[in-house]
Short mmCIF file of C-alpha atoms and ligand atoms in Angstrom, two decimals:
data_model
loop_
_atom_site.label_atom_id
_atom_site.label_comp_id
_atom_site.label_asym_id
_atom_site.label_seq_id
_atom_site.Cartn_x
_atom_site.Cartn_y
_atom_site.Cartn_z
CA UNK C 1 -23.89 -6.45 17.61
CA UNK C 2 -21.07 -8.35 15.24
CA UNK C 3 -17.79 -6.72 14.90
CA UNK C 4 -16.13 -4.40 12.50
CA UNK C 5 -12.91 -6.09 11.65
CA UNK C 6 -9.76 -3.90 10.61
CA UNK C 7 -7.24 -5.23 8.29
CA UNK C 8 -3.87 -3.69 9.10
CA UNK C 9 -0.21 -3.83 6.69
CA UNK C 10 1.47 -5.19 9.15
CA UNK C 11 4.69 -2.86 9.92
CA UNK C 12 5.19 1.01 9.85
CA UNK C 13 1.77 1.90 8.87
CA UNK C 14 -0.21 -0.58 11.05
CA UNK C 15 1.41 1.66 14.21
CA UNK C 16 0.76 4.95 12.27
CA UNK C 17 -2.79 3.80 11.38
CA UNK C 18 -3.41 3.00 15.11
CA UNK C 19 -2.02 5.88 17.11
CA UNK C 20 -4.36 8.33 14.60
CA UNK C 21 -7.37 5.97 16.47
CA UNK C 22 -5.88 6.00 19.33
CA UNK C 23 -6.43 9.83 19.14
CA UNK C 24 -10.05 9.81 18.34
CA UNK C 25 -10.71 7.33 21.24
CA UNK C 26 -10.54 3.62 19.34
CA UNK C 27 -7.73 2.15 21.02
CA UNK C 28 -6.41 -1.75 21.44
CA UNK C 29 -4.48 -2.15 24.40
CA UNK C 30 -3.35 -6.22 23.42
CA UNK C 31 -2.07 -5.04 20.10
CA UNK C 32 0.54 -2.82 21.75
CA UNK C 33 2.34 -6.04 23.15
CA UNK C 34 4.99 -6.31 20.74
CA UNK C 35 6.35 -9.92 22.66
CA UNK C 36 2.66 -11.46 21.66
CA UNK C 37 2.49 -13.99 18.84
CA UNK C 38 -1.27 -13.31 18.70
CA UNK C 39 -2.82 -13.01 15.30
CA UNK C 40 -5.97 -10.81 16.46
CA UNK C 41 -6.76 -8.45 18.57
CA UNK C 42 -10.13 -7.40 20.14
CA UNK C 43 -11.70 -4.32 21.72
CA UNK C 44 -14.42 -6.09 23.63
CA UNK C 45 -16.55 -2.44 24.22
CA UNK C 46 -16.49 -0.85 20.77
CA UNK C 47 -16.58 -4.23 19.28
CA UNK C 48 -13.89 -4.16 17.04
CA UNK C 49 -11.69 -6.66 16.26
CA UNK C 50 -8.19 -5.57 14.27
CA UNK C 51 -5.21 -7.76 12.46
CA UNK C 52 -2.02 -7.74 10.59
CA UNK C 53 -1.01 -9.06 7.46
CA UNK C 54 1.16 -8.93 4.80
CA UNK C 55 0.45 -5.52 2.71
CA UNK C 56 -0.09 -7.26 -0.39
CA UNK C 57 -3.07 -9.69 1.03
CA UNK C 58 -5.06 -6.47 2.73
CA UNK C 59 -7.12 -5.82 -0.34
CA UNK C 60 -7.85 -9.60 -0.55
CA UNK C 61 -8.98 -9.99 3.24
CA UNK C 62 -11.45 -6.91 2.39
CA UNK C 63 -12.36 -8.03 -1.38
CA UNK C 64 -13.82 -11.24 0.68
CA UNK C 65 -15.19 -9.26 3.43
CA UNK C 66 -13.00 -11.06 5.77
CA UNK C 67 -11.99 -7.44 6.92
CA UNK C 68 -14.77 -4.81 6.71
CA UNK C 69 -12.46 -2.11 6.47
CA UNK C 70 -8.07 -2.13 5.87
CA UNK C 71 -5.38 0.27 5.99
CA UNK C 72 -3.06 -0.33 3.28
CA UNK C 73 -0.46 1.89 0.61
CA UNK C 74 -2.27 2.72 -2.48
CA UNK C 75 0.84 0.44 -4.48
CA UNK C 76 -0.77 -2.14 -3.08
CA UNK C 77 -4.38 -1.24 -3.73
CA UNK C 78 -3.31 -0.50 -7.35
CA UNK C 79 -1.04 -3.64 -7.07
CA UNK C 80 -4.10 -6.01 -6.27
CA UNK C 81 -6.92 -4.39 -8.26
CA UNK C 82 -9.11 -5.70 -6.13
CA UNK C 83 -13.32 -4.59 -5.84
CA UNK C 84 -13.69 -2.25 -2.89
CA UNK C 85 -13.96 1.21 -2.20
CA UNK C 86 -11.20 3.40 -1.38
CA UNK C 87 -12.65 5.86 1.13
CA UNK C 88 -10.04 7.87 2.80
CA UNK C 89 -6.52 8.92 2.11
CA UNK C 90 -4.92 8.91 5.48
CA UNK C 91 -1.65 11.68 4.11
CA UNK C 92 0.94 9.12 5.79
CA UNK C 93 3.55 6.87 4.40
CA UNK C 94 4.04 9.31 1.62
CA UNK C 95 6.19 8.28 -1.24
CA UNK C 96 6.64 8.26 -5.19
CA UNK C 97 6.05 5.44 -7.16
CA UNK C 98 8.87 6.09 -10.08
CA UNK C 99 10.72 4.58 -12.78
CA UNK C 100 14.37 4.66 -11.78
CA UNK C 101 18.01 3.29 -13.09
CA UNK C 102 21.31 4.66 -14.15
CA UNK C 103 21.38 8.30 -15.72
CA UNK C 104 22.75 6.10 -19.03
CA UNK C 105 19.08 4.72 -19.18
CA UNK C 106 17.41 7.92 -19.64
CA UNK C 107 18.01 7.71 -23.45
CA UNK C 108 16.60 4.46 -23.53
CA UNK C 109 13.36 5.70 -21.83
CA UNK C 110 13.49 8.99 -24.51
CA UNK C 111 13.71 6.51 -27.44
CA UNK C 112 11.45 3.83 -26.39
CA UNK C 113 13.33 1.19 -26.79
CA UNK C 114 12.77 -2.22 -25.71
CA UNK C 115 13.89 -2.58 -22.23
CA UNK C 116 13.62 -4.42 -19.78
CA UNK C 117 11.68 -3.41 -16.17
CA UNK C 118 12.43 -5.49 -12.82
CA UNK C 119 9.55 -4.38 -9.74
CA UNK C 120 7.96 -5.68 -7.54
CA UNK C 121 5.07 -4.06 -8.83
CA UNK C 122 4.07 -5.69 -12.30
CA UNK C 123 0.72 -4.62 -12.93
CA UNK C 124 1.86 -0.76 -11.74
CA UNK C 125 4.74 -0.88 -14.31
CA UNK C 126 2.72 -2.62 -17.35
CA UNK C 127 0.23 -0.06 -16.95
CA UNK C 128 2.50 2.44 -17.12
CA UNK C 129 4.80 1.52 -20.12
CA UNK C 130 2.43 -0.26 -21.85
CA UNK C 131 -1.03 2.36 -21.66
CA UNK C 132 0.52 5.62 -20.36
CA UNK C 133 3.88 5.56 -22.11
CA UNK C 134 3.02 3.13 -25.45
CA UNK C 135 6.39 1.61 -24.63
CA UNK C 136 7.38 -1.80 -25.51
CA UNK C 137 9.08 -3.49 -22.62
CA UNK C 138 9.96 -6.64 -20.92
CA UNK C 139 8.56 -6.68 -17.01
CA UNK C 140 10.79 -9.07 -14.69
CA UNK C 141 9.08 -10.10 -11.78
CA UNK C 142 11.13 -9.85 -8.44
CA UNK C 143 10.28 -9.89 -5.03
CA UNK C 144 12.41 -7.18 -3.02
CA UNK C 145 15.96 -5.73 -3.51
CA UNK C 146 15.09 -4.44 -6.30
CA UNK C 147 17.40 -2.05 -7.24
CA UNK C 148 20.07 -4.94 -7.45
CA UNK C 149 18.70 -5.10 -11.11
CA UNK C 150 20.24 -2.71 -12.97
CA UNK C 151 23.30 -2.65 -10.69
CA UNK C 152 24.05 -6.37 -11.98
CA UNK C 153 22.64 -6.11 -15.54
CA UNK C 154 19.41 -8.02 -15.16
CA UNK C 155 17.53 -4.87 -16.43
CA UNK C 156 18.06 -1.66 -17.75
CA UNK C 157 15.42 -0.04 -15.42
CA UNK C 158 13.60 -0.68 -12.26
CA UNK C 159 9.62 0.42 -11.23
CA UNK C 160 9.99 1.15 -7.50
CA UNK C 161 9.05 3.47 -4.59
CA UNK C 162 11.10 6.17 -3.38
CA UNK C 163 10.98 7.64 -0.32
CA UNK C 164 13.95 9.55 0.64
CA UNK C 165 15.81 8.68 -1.79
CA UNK C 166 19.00 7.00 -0.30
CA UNK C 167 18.46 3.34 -1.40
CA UNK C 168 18.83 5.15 -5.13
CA UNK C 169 21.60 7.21 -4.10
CA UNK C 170 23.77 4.90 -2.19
CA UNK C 171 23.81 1.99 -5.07
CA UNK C 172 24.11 5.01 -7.72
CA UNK C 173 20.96 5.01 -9.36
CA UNK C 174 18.25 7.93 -9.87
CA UNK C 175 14.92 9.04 -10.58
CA UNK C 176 14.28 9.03 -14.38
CA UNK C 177 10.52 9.21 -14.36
CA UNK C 178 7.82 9.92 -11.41
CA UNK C 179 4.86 7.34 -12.18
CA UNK C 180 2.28 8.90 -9.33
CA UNK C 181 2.18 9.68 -5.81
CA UNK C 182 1.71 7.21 -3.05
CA UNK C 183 0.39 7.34 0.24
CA UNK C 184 -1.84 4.83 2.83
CA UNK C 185 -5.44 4.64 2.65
CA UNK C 186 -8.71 3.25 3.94
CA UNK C 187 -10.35 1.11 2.06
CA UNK C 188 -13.74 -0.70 2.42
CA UNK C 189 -15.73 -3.54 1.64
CA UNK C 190 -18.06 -3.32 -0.52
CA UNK C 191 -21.24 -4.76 1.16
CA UNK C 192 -20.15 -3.63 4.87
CA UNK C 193 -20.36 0.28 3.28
CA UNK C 194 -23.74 -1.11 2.71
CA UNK C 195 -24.68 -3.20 5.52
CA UNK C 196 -22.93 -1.41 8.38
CA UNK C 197 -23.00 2.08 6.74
CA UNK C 198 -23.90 3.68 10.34
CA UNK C 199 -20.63 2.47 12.74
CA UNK C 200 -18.51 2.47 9.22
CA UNK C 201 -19.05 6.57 8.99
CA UNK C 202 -18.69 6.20 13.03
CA UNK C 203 -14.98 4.59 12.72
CA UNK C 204 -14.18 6.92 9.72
CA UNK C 205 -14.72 9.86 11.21
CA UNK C 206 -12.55 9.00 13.93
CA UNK C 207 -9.93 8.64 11.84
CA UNK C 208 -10.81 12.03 9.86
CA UNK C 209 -10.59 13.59 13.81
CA UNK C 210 -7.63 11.42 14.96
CA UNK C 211 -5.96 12.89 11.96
CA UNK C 212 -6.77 16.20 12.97
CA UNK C 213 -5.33 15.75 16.38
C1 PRP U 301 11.40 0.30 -0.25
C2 PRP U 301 11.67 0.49 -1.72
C3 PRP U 301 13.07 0.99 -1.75
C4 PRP U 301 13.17 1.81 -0.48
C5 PRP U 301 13.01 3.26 -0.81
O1 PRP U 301 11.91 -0.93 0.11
O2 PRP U 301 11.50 -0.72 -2.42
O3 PRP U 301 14.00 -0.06 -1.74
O4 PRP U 301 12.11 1.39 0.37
O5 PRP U 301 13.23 4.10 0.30
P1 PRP U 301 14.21 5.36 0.25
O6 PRP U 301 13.92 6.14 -1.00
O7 PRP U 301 13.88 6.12 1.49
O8 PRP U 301 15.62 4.83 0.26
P2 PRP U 301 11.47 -1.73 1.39
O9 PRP U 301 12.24 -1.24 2.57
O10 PRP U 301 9.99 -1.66 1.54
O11 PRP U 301 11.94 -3.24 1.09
P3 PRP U 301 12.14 -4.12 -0.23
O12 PRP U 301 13.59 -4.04 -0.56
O13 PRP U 301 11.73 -5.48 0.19
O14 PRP U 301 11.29 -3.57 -1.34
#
């Protein structure tokens, strides 16, 4: 039998991901040594095999069937575009993906002027200006920190995700508009849902009972 590999974000969601297996009975002992520089982890029984990455390369690892099945936020999934199916909506890591910035900016949203966007999340915020809102605007790439931007005049607005709400809060910024609603997922590869259809519905409904738990 060859192994269904997992594809984890590394971080808060890989843990989340794995306790809700852990409750259904799928459970990798290695993985809980935090002091380990090991990239992979097996369960020898179930034959499983699970890693971490970088949230941004999970849809790629799957795409190429490198994974046969990752847990990742649906920014990223949306982020990537990537071919494979999105199975299973696990309800944690919930969040907003939303346009934010100074109260003063609302006015430029209203009018559509020509603004300019820094995210993380360029593909998220052309859609959204550009084929949601019709709005003309300028998207600056960055790569974290994001809500520097408008706090030192590099943009007018920022495309982020809000959780709580205190990173907006604390640097005096709000939400002006809510883009959608984000949350993690499963999401599969395309030719494993085909080839290993049988243990694929096996490991997801663990994780529909492990959620249950
Ligand atoms: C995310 C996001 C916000 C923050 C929102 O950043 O980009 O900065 O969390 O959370 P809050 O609404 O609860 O304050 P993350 O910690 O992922 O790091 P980043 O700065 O690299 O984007």
């Amino acid at each position: 039998m060859r192994y269904i590999t997992f594809a984890l974000a590394k971080g808060r969601l890989a843990k989340k991901a794995m306790d809700i297996l852990e409750k259904s009975g799928i459970t990798c002992e290695e993985m809980k040594d935090e002091s380990s520089r090991k990239l992979i982890f097996v369960n020898e029984e179930l034959k499983l095999k699970f890693f971490l990455s970088k949230a941004s390369d999970v849809p790629t690892y799957v795409e190429y069937g490198a994974a046969d099945i990752g847990v990742v936020g649906k920014d990223t999934i949306m982020e990537e575009g990537r071919n494979l199916y999105e199975v299973m909506d696990l309800g944690i890591g919930k969040c907003r993906m939303c346009v934010a910035g100074p109260e003063s900016a609302r006015d430029l949203l209203n009018n559509h002027e020509l603004i300019r966007v820094a995210t993380k999340y360029p593909v998220i915020a052309k859609d959204y200006f550009y084929n949601r809102k019709h709005q003309t605007v300028e998207i600056i790439k960055l790569n974290g920190s994001v809500e520097l931007a408008p706090i030192v005049g590099l943009s007018e607005v920022i495309v982020d995700i809000v959780e709580t709400g205190t990173t907006l809060k604390e640097n005096g910024l709000c939400v002006l508009e809510e883009i959608c609603p984000l949350s993690a997922r499963v999401v599969v590869n395309q030719v494993s849902m085909k080839m290993e259809n049988e243990r694929i519905n096996e490991i997801l409904a663990r994780f529909r009972a492990g959620l249950l738990e």
